[in-house]
Amino acid sequence: MTLEQGKPLAESRGELRRAIENVEVACGTPVLIQGYNSEDIAAGIDEIMIRQPVGVCAIIAPFNFPAMIPFWFLPYALACGNTIVIKPSERVPLAMQQVFALIEKLKLPSGVVNLVNGGRDVVNALLDHPTIRAISFVGSSATANYVYGRAAAAGKRAQCAGGAKNPVVVLPDADLAATSEIVADSAFGCAGQRCLAASWAITVGEAGRPFSDAIREKAASRVTGNGLDETVQMGPVITGESRSRIEGLIAKAISEGARAVVDGRNAKISGFEKGSFVRPTVIEGLPAASEVAHTEIFGPVLSVHHVENIDDAIALVNAGEYGNMASLFTTSGAHARKFRYEVEVGNVGINVGVAAPMAFFPFSGARKSFFGDLHGQGRDAIEFFTQEKVVVERWPKQWTRKF
Ligand code: NAD
């Protein structure tokens, strides 16, 4: 090409590399061309893949999003032709009853979508029932791990989403006013009872002091109270037992060396003296190796840590045991790209505090935050709720008879 056309050798080599790349991609044609329809794989031979319903599927849900989480699975399972049993959390049985009042109006054939209530024993009955072929679980990691193991041992397919301990990393080039607002919403929204809630903030370099000052102010000014009051920003935690557990973990963090710079314990909300309220809490100075630093608090508690550079921040993120979400706050594209590739989590936020995927993306999760392979929502859900069947057919020309 250089002799004939005149371009420099480096350009000729580059052109040829591009030609070779096309040959390599074209070698994948059997896969690239494959649809779910008939393929003429050899003379007179077709191969097709069909998807069929898995059968009876069960959904076991947690307390924190009683109406939404079953829908990560229910409409996909139904659209794929399965029948479904839903077991909500025993702590919030009413929301699904409302949903079922609407489902009744669809006049689906009886037995297609079913509701059962109960706790551990009902879960075990579902896991052991031979007719149930697939389990979709969302809850704490210990239970997710247990459910995954027991379902798999019984030969069922299972997708089990577990707990979280989500870090947000704040770089010095971030817009700190916007960042502190977004992080406060992430950490204290839903009273911190959200699997994508920020539960620790890692500040880098000069972001440390200004972020820490801003987040304290946001925490202290958040309005806590009765959720029916439109001016309230944060309601109670789920039970008194949960409140005691969260307050116990704050006390333990302090005993492990942390300072509660905003302390939300012993909250008294006028008119709701018996409510399970914990106000927003910010702790600083918790040693990274301490027990609380690795425990999911699932309450409105943000722990602030400080490191000198982004590599240390990513190392800290990856040293955590959970892998649900990690977010970065920055105005640098290069740092955003590095973070997105290097953090070992299922959902990544860049300047986003709650990186919840839209319904056409899988609700991912990694390490102790997810057991299984196919997730809820989108294309993953279609694969989970269908059984693939591949058919090879031989129809040679000579078998075609004239009538
Ligand atoms: P949980 O694990 O206590 O309960 C979840 C479900 O499992 C409930 O239906 C419950 O009845 C059942 N269950 C509880 N203990 C069981 C046992 N020993 N054996 C069998 N079944 C049992 O969880 P929770 O407190 O309701 O929900 C909060 C947890 O869920 C948090 O850890 C949170 O991070 C997690 N969560 C994760 C996601 C995600 O997408 N990864 C989403 C929401 C909540």
Short mmCIF file of C-alpha atoms and ligand atoms in Angstrom, two decimals:
data_model
loop_
_atom_site.label_atom_id
_atom_site.label_comp_id
_atom_site.label_asym_id
_atom_site.label_seq_id
_atom_site.Cartn_x
_atom_site.Cartn_y
_atom_site.Cartn_z
CA MET A 1 0.00 0.00 0.00
CA THR A 2 2.86 2.34 0.81
CA LEU A 3 4.51 1.56 -2.54
CA GLU A 4 1.29 1.72 -4.48
CA GLN A 5 -0.71 4.46 -2.78
CA GLY A 6 1.94 6.47 -0.99
CA LYS A 7 0.77 6.46 2.65
CA PRO A 8 3.44 6.05 5.43
CA LEU A 9 4.18 2.55 6.70
CA ALA A 10 2.50 3.18 10.10
CA GLU A 11 -0.74 4.10 8.32
CA SER A 12 -0.55 1.01 6.08
CA ARG A 13 -0.06 -1.21 9.12
CA GLY A 14 -2.92 0.52 10.95
CA GLU A 15 -5.22 0.02 7.94
CA LEU A 16 -4.40 -3.66 7.79
CA ARG A 17 -5.03 -4.06 11.52
CA ARG A 18 -8.53 -2.71 10.95
CA ALA A 19 -9.10 -5.20 8.09
CA ILE A 20 -7.95 -8.08 10.31
CA GLU A 21 -10.23 -6.87 13.09
CA ASN A 22 -13.18 -7.31 10.75
CA VAL A 23 -12.17 -10.87 9.95
CA GLU A 24 -11.94 -11.63 13.67
CA VAL A 25 -15.36 -10.17 14.38
CA ALA A 26 -16.84 -11.98 11.37
CA CYS A 27 -15.54 -15.28 12.82
CA GLY A 28 -18.18 -14.74 15.50
CA THR A 29 -20.96 -14.75 12.90
CA PRO A 30 -22.58 -18.00 14.09
CA VAL A 31 -23.24 -16.28 17.41
CA LEU A 32 -23.85 -12.76 16.04
CA ILE A 33 -26.43 -13.93 13.51
CA GLN A 34 -28.25 -16.14 15.99
CA GLY A 35 -31.72 -15.03 16.86
CA TYR A 36 -34.32 -17.13 18.57
CA ASN A 37 -35.59 -18.20 15.16
CA SER A 38 -34.75 -21.03 12.89
CA GLU A 39 -31.15 -21.19 11.69
CA ASP A 40 -30.12 -23.07 8.59
CA ILE A 41 -26.99 -24.58 10.18
CA ALA A 42 -26.27 -27.20 7.48
CA ALA A 43 -27.92 -28.64 4.39
CA GLY A 44 -31.48 -29.47 5.46
CA ILE A 45 -30.77 -28.94 9.17
CA ASP A 46 -32.28 -26.18 11.32
CA GLU A 47 -31.50 -25.31 14.91
CA ILE A 48 -33.78 -23.18 17.00
CA MET A 49 -33.95 -22.02 20.59
CA ILE A 50 -37.25 -21.59 22.32
CA ARG A 51 -37.89 -20.13 25.76
CA GLN A 52 -40.49 -21.70 28.00
CA PRO A 53 -41.77 -20.78 31.46
CA VAL A 54 -39.78 -22.14 34.39
CA GLY A 55 -42.95 -23.07 36.30
CA VAL A 56 -43.92 -21.91 39.77
CA CYS A 57 -41.69 -19.07 41.04
CA ALA A 58 -41.48 -17.60 44.54
CA ILE A 59 -40.59 -14.05 45.55
CA ILE A 60 -39.40 -13.41 49.12
CA ALA A 61 -39.22 -9.72 49.97
CA PRO A 62 -37.71 -7.46 52.67
CA PHE A 63 -39.48 -4.76 54.69
CA ASN A 64 -37.92 -1.60 53.29
CA PHE A 65 -39.63 -1.26 49.88
CA PRO A 66 -42.76 -3.39 50.36
CA ALA A 67 -44.47 -2.37 47.11
CA MET A 68 -41.52 -1.91 44.74
CA ILE A 69 -39.22 -4.88 45.32
CA PRO A 70 -41.71 -7.65 44.36
CA PHE A 71 -42.07 -5.81 41.03
CA TRP A 72 -38.39 -6.37 40.19
CA PHE A 73 -39.60 -9.92 39.51
CA LEU A 74 -43.40 -10.26 39.39
CA PRO A 75 -44.24 -8.68 35.99
CA TYR A 76 -41.36 -10.47 34.25
CA ALA A 77 -42.23 -13.84 35.76
CA LEU A 78 -45.85 -13.33 34.73
CA ALA A 79 -45.05 -12.13 31.19
CA CYS A 80 -42.81 -15.18 30.70
CA GLY A 81 -45.75 -17.45 31.49
CA ASN A 82 -44.94 -18.53 35.03
CA THR A 83 -47.11 -18.70 38.12
CA ILE A 84 -45.95 -16.84 41.22
CA VAL A 85 -46.07 -16.98 44.99
CA ILE A 86 -45.14 -13.75 46.78
CA LYS A 87 -44.11 -13.67 50.43
CA PRO A 88 -43.75 -10.13 51.77
CA SER A 89 -41.87 -9.30 54.95
CA GLU A 90 -43.92 -10.18 58.04
CA ARG A 91 -43.12 -6.65 59.26
CA VAL A 92 -45.00 -4.98 56.35
CA PRO A 93 -47.73 -7.33 55.10
CA LEU A 94 -50.31 -4.65 54.21
CA ALA A 95 -48.77 -3.05 51.07
CA MET A 96 -48.93 -6.33 49.12
CA GLN A 97 -52.52 -6.84 50.23
CA GLN A 98 -53.34 -3.52 48.55
CA VAL A 99 -51.48 -4.64 45.42
CA PHE A 100 -53.38 -7.93 45.45
CA ALA A 101 -56.68 -6.08 45.70
CA LEU A 102 -55.74 -4.56 42.32
CA ILE A 103 -54.40 -7.83 40.90
CA GLU A 104 -57.77 -9.45 41.72
CA LYS A 105 -59.39 -6.97 39.32
CA LEU A 106 -57.26 -8.31 36.44
CA LYS A 107 -59.27 -11.54 36.62
CA LEU A 108 -56.20 -13.69 36.03
CA PRO A 109 -56.92 -17.43 36.16
CA SER A 110 -57.00 -18.47 39.78
CA GLY A 111 -53.65 -19.57 41.19
CA VAL A 112 -51.52 -17.56 38.76
CA VAL A 113 -50.40 -14.94 41.29
CA ASN A 114 -50.54 -15.91 44.96
CA LEU A 115 -49.83 -14.23 48.29
CA VAL A 116 -48.61 -16.00 51.42
CA ASN A 117 -47.68 -14.33 54.68
CA GLY A 118 -45.32 -15.46 57.39
CA GLY A 119 -41.67 -15.54 58.39
CA ARG A 120 -38.88 -18.04 58.48
CA ASP A 121 -41.03 -21.22 58.45
CA VAL A 122 -42.94 -20.07 55.38
CA VAL A 123 -39.65 -19.26 53.62
CA ASN A 124 -38.36 -22.77 54.42
CA ALA A 125 -41.59 -24.31 53.13
CA LEU A 126 -41.19 -22.42 49.85
CA LEU A 127 -37.53 -23.40 49.56
CA ASP A 128 -38.29 -27.09 50.12
CA HIS A 129 -41.48 -27.33 48.05
CA PRO A 130 -40.78 -29.56 45.04
CA THR A 131 -43.19 -27.69 42.73
CA ILE A 132 -41.42 -24.36 43.13
CA ARG A 133 -38.68 -24.07 40.53
CA ALA A 134 -37.21 -20.60 41.08
CA ILE A 135 -36.59 -18.29 44.05
CA SER A 136 -36.14 -14.51 43.90
CA PHE A 137 -35.00 -13.22 47.29
CA VAL A 138 -34.12 -9.76 48.60
CA GLY A 139 -33.03 -9.18 52.22
CA SER A 140 -30.00 -9.28 54.48
CA SER A 141 -26.83 -11.04 53.32
CA ALA A 142 -26.93 -13.80 55.94
CA THR A 143 -30.46 -14.78 54.91
CA ALA A 144 -29.68 -14.33 51.19
CA ASN A 145 -26.74 -16.69 51.52
CA TYR A 146 -28.84 -19.23 53.42
CA VAL A 147 -31.75 -19.04 50.96
CA TYR A 148 -29.40 -19.36 47.99
CA GLY A 149 -27.76 -22.47 49.45
CA ARG A 150 -31.00 -24.19 50.43
CA ALA A 151 -32.68 -23.39 47.10
CA ALA A 152 -29.69 -24.61 45.10
CA ALA A 153 -29.49 -27.81 47.17
CA ALA A 154 -33.10 -28.50 46.20
CA GLY A 155 -32.21 -27.99 42.51
CA LYS A 156 -33.94 -24.62 42.13
CA ARG A 157 -32.56 -21.63 40.31
CA ALA A 158 -32.09 -18.69 42.69
CA GLN A 159 -31.26 -15.00 42.59
CA CYS A 160 -30.64 -13.63 46.08
CA ALA A 161 -29.88 -9.96 46.72
CA GLY A 162 -28.29 -9.24 50.10
CA GLY A 163 -27.24 -6.36 52.30
CA ALA A 164 -24.93 -3.44 51.69
CA LYS A 165 -22.46 -0.95 53.16
CA ASN A 166 -22.21 1.62 50.40
CA PRO A 167 -19.30 4.05 50.16
CA VAL A 168 -19.33 7.46 48.48
CA VAL A 169 -15.97 8.97 47.56
CA VAL A 170 -15.65 12.76 47.46
CA LEU A 171 -12.76 14.27 45.47
CA PRO A 172 -11.52 17.82 46.08
CA ASP A 173 -12.68 18.90 42.60
CA ALA A 174 -16.33 17.97 43.33
CA ASP A 175 -19.00 20.65 43.69
CA LEU A 176 -19.09 20.32 47.49
CA ALA A 177 -22.36 22.17 48.08
CA ALA A 178 -24.25 19.90 45.67
CA THR A 179 -22.32 16.83 46.87
CA SER A 180 -23.15 17.28 50.55
CA GLU A 181 -26.84 17.73 49.66
CA ILE A 182 -26.89 14.59 47.50
CA VAL A 183 -24.94 12.50 50.03
CA ALA A 184 -27.25 13.62 52.87
CA ASP A 185 -30.28 12.53 50.82
CA SER A 186 -28.61 9.20 50.13
CA ALA A 187 -27.52 8.55 53.74
CA PHE A 188 -30.60 9.83 55.59
CA GLY A 189 -33.40 9.37 53.02
CA CYS A 190 -35.65 6.39 53.91
CA ALA A 191 -34.06 6.72 57.38
CA GLY A 192 -31.01 4.99 55.91
CA GLN A 193 -33.08 1.82 55.38
CA ARG A 194 -32.23 1.54 51.72
CA CYS A 195 -29.89 -1.01 50.17
CA LEU A 196 -28.37 1.78 48.05
CA ALA A 197 -27.98 4.26 50.93
CA ALA A 198 -24.59 5.88 51.42
CA SER A 199 -23.29 4.57 54.73
CA TRP A 200 -19.73 5.83 54.61
CA ALA A 201 -18.18 8.85 52.94
CA ILE A 202 -14.51 8.77 52.00
CA THR A 203 -13.11 12.25 51.50
CA VAL A 204 -9.92 12.70 49.49
CA GLY A 205 -7.26 15.37 50.13
CA GLU A 206 -8.63 18.87 50.50
CA ALA A 207 -12.26 17.70 50.31
CA GLY A 208 -12.00 16.53 53.94
CA ARG A 209 -12.75 19.56 56.11
CA PRO A 210 -15.30 21.38 53.89
CA PHE A 211 -17.27 18.18 53.20
CA SER A 212 -17.27 17.24 56.86
CA ASP A 213 -18.58 20.70 57.87
CA ALA A 214 -21.26 20.65 55.17
CA ILE A 215 -22.54 17.15 55.93
CA ARG A 216 -22.82 17.89 59.66
CA GLU A 217 -24.99 20.87 58.87
CA LYS A 218 -27.21 18.84 56.52
CA ALA A 219 -27.55 16.04 59.10
CA ALA A 220 -28.39 18.36 61.97
CA SER A 221 -31.01 20.29 59.99
CA ARG A 222 -32.93 17.32 58.59
CA VAL A 223 -36.55 17.29 59.74
CA THR A 224 -37.46 13.99 61.44
CA GLY A 225 -41.00 13.01 62.39
CA ASN A 226 -44.29 11.51 61.29
CA GLY A 227 -44.16 10.50 57.60
CA LEU A 228 -47.74 11.70 57.07
CA ASP A 229 -46.56 15.27 57.70
CA GLU A 230 -45.49 16.66 54.27
CA THR A 231 -42.73 18.79 55.80
CA VAL A 232 -41.00 15.78 57.34
CA GLN A 233 -37.85 14.52 55.56
CA MET A 234 -37.20 11.40 57.61
CA GLY A 235 -39.52 8.98 59.41
CA PRO A 236 -38.84 6.35 62.10
CA VAL A 237 -36.88 3.15 61.61
CA ILE A 238 -38.92 -0.03 61.23
CA THR A 239 -39.16 -1.20 64.88
CA GLY A 240 -38.04 -0.36 68.40
CA GLU A 241 -35.72 -3.36 68.18
CA SER A 242 -34.12 -1.85 65.09
CA ARG A 243 -33.73 1.49 66.85
CA SER A 244 -31.94 -0.24 69.76
CA ARG A 245 -29.68 -2.10 67.34
CA ILE A 246 -28.74 1.11 65.48
CA GLU A 247 -28.12 3.04 68.70
CA GLY A 248 -26.06 0.11 69.99
CA LEU A 249 -23.89 0.21 66.85
CA ILE A 250 -23.32 3.98 67.29
CA ALA A 251 -22.23 3.30 70.90
CA LYS A 252 -19.98 0.48 69.72
CA ALA A 253 -18.41 2.76 67.06
CA ILE A 254 -17.62 5.27 69.83
CA SER A 255 -16.10 2.51 71.94
CA GLU A 256 -14.00 1.54 68.90
CA GLY A 257 -12.54 5.04 68.69
CA ALA A 258 -15.08 7.10 66.69
CA ARG A 259 -16.67 10.48 67.58
CA ALA A 260 -20.38 11.09 66.98
CA VAL A 261 -20.11 14.64 65.61
CA VAL A 262 -23.87 14.65 65.06
CA ASP A 263 -25.53 12.22 67.47
CA GLY A 264 -29.09 11.12 66.61
CA ARG A 265 -29.61 8.80 69.57
CA ASN A 266 -32.36 9.29 72.14
CA ALA A 267 -34.48 11.24 69.66
CA LYS A 268 -37.73 12.61 71.13
CA ILE A 269 -40.37 13.60 68.62
CA SER A 270 -43.15 15.59 70.20
CA GLY A 271 -46.45 13.70 70.07
CA PHE A 272 -44.66 10.44 69.13
CA GLU A 273 -42.72 9.70 72.30
CA LYS A 274 -42.97 5.94 71.74
CA GLY A 275 -41.90 6.10 68.07
CA SER A 276 -38.77 4.31 66.84
CA PHE A 277 -36.95 7.47 65.82
CA VAL A 278 -33.22 7.84 65.29
CA ARG A 279 -32.12 11.26 64.04
CA PRO A 280 -29.36 11.62 61.38
CA THR A 281 -26.00 10.73 62.83
CA VAL A 282 -22.50 11.48 61.53
CA ILE A 283 -19.51 9.67 62.97
CA GLU A 284 -15.86 10.46 62.32
CA GLY A 285 -12.58 8.77 63.17
CA LEU A 286 -13.90 5.19 63.05
CA PRO A 287 -10.88 2.93 62.42
CA ALA A 288 -11.24 1.22 59.02
CA ALA A 289 -10.49 -2.15 60.60
CA SER A 290 -13.12 -1.82 63.38
CA GLU A 291 -16.16 -4.11 63.49
CA VAL A 292 -18.73 -1.35 62.95
CA ALA A 293 -16.84 -0.17 59.85
CA HIS A 294 -17.76 -3.54 58.31
CA THR A 295 -21.28 -3.93 59.71
CA GLU A 296 -24.41 -2.92 57.81
CA ILE A 297 -26.16 -0.42 60.12
CA PHE A 298 -29.32 0.06 58.00
CA GLY A 299 -30.21 3.30 59.75
CA PRO A 300 -29.51 7.04 59.29
CA VAL A 301 -25.82 6.86 60.17
CA LEU A 302 -23.00 8.15 57.96
CA SER A 303 -19.39 7.41 58.84
CA VAL A 304 -16.85 9.86 57.38
CA HIS A 305 -13.32 8.66 56.59
CA HIS A 306 -10.40 10.51 55.10
CA VAL A 307 -7.63 9.41 52.69
CA GLU A 308 -4.97 11.24 50.68
CA ASN A 309 -5.61 10.06 47.11
CA ILE A 310 -8.08 8.26 44.85
CA ASP A 311 -6.07 5.01 44.83
CA ASP A 312 -6.37 4.78 48.63
CA ALA A 313 -10.09 5.55 48.37
CA ILE A 314 -10.64 2.76 45.81
CA ALA A 315 -8.59 0.34 47.93
CA LEU A 316 -10.82 1.17 50.91
CA VAL A 317 -13.98 0.64 48.83
CA ASN A 318 -12.71 -2.73 47.66
CA ALA A 319 -11.65 -3.78 51.17
CA GLY A 320 -15.33 -3.73 52.19
CA GLU A 321 -17.15 -7.05 52.08
CA TYR A 322 -20.30 -5.81 50.36
CA GLY A 323 -20.61 -4.78 46.72
CA ASN A 324 -23.99 -3.20 46.16
CA MET A 325 -23.09 0.39 45.26
CA ALA A 326 -20.22 2.86 45.26
CA SER A 327 -20.41 6.49 44.14
CA LEU A 328 -17.81 9.05 43.19
CA PHE A 329 -18.25 12.83 43.34
CA THR A 330 -15.94 14.69 40.98
CA THR A 331 -15.76 17.01 37.98
CA SER A 332 -12.91 14.95 36.46
CA GLY A 333 -13.80 12.55 33.62
CA ALA A 334 -10.51 10.69 34.00
CA HIS A 335 -11.12 10.02 37.71
CA ALA A 336 -14.70 8.99 37.01
CA ARG A 337 -13.52 6.51 34.38
CA LYS A 338 -10.85 5.02 36.70
CA PHE A 339 -13.40 4.64 39.50
CA ARG A 340 -16.05 3.04 37.29
CA TYR A 341 -13.61 0.36 36.13
CA GLU A 342 -11.82 -0.33 39.40
CA VAL A 343 -14.51 -0.52 42.08
CA GLU A 344 -15.83 -4.02 42.79
CA VAL A 345 -19.55 -3.30 43.12
CA GLY A 346 -22.67 -3.96 41.07
CA ASN A 347 -24.02 -0.40 40.86
CA VAL A 348 -21.77 2.62 40.33
CA GLY A 349 -22.82 6.25 40.75
CA ILE A 350 -20.91 9.20 39.35
CA ASN A 351 -22.23 12.35 41.04
CA VAL A 352 -25.30 10.27 41.97
CA GLY A 353 -26.12 9.37 45.57
CA VAL A 354 -28.53 6.47 45.01
CA ALA A 355 -27.45 4.69 41.83
CA ALA A 356 -30.71 2.76 41.35
CA PRO A 357 -30.88 1.24 37.87
CA MET A 358 -33.88 1.94 35.66
CA ALA A 359 -36.12 -1.06 35.05
CA PHE A 360 -34.53 -1.89 31.69
CA PHE A 361 -31.14 -2.45 33.39
CA PRO A 362 -30.41 -5.33 35.77
CA PHE A 363 -30.45 -4.47 39.48
CA SER A 364 -26.91 -5.64 39.95
CA GLY A 365 -24.89 -6.40 43.06
CA ALA A 366 -21.56 -8.06 43.79
CA ARG A 367 -19.68 -9.96 46.49
CA LYS A 368 -21.72 -10.34 49.74
CA SER A 369 -24.51 -8.22 48.23
CA PHE A 370 -25.64 -10.80 45.68
CA PHE A 371 -25.76 -14.57 45.42
CA GLY A 372 -26.53 -15.95 41.97
CA ASP A 373 -25.87 -14.72 38.47
CA LEU A 374 -29.00 -13.35 36.78
CA HIS A 375 -30.43 -10.26 38.52
CA GLY A 376 -33.92 -8.78 38.78
CA GLN A 377 -35.31 -6.37 36.16
CA GLY A 378 -34.86 -6.11 32.40
CA ARG A 379 -33.26 -8.72 30.17
CA ASP A 380 -31.72 -10.62 33.11
CA ALA A 381 -35.21 -11.19 34.49
CA ILE A 382 -36.41 -12.63 31.17
CA GLU A 383 -33.51 -15.08 31.20
CA PHE A 384 -34.09 -16.00 34.83
CA PHE A 385 -37.79 -16.67 34.36
CA THR A 386 -37.45 -18.76 31.19
CA GLN A 387 -36.02 -22.16 30.47
CA GLU A 388 -34.02 -22.26 27.24
CA LYS A 389 -34.60 -25.22 24.96
CA VAL A 390 -32.54 -25.82 21.84
CA VAL A 391 -34.02 -27.95 19.04
CA VAL A 392 -32.08 -29.42 16.09
CA GLU A 393 -34.19 -30.64 13.16
CA ARG A 394 -33.19 -32.56 10.05
CA TRP A 395 -35.40 -32.16 7.00
CA PRO A 396 -33.44 -33.37 3.91
CA LYS A 397 -34.73 -32.35 0.48
CA GLN A 398 -35.55 -35.95 -0.50
CA TRP A 399 -38.11 -36.17 2.32
CA THR A 400 -40.16 -33.42 0.66
CA ARG A 401 -42.97 -35.30 -1.10
CA LYS A 402 -45.14 -33.90 -3.78
CA PHE A 403 -48.84 -34.24 -3.06
P1 NAD B 1 -34.33 -9.98 56.27
O1 NAD B 1 -33.22 -10.77 55.70
O2 NAD B 1 -34.52 -9.95 57.74
O3 NAD B 1 -35.75 -10.51 55.68
C1 NAD B 1 -35.96 -10.68 54.29
C2 NAD B 1 -36.96 -11.82 54.08
O4 NAD B 1 -36.39 -13.04 54.56
C3 NAD B 1 -38.27 -11.61 54.82
O5 NAD B 1 -39.33 -11.98 53.96
C4 NAD B 1 -38.14 -12.55 56.03
O6 NAD B 1 -39.39 -13.10 56.39
C5 NAD B 1 -37.23 -13.63 55.54
N1 NAD B 1 -36.35 -14.14 56.59
C6 NAD B 1 -35.75 -13.43 57.58
N2 NAD B 1 -34.97 -14.23 58.33
C7 NAD B 1 -35.06 -15.47 57.79
C8 NAD B 1 -34.48 -16.72 58.14
N3 NAD B 1 -33.64 -16.87 59.15
N4 NAD B 1 -34.79 -17.80 57.37
C9 NAD B 1 -35.62 -17.66 56.32
N5 NAD B 1 -36.22 -16.50 55.97
C10 NAD B 1 -35.93 -15.42 56.69
O7 NAD B 1 -34.21 -8.51 55.66
P2 NAD B 1 -35.04 -7.20 56.08
O8 NAD B 1 -34.58 -6.75 57.42
O9 NAD B 1 -36.49 -7.42 55.83
O10 NAD B 1 -34.53 -6.17 54.97
C11 NAD B 1 -33.37 -5.38 55.12
C12 NAD B 1 -32.20 -6.03 54.43
O11 NAD B 1 -32.49 -6.19 53.04
C13 NAD B 1 -30.95 -5.15 54.48
O12 NAD B 1 -29.84 -5.98 54.71
C14 NAD B 1 -30.90 -4.53 53.10
O13 NAD B 1 -29.61 -4.13 52.68
C15 NAD B 1 -31.43 -5.65 52.25
N6 NAD B 1 -31.93 -5.18 50.98
C16 NAD B 1 -31.18 -5.48 49.87
C17 NAD B 1 -31.61 -5.02 48.63
C18 NAD B 1 -30.79 -5.30 47.39
O14 NAD B 1 -31.24 -5.06 46.29
N7 NAD B 1 -29.59 -5.86 47.52
C19 NAD B 1 -32.79 -4.29 48.51
C20 NAD B 1 -33.53 -4.03 49.68
C21 NAD B 1 -33.08 -4.49 50.91
#
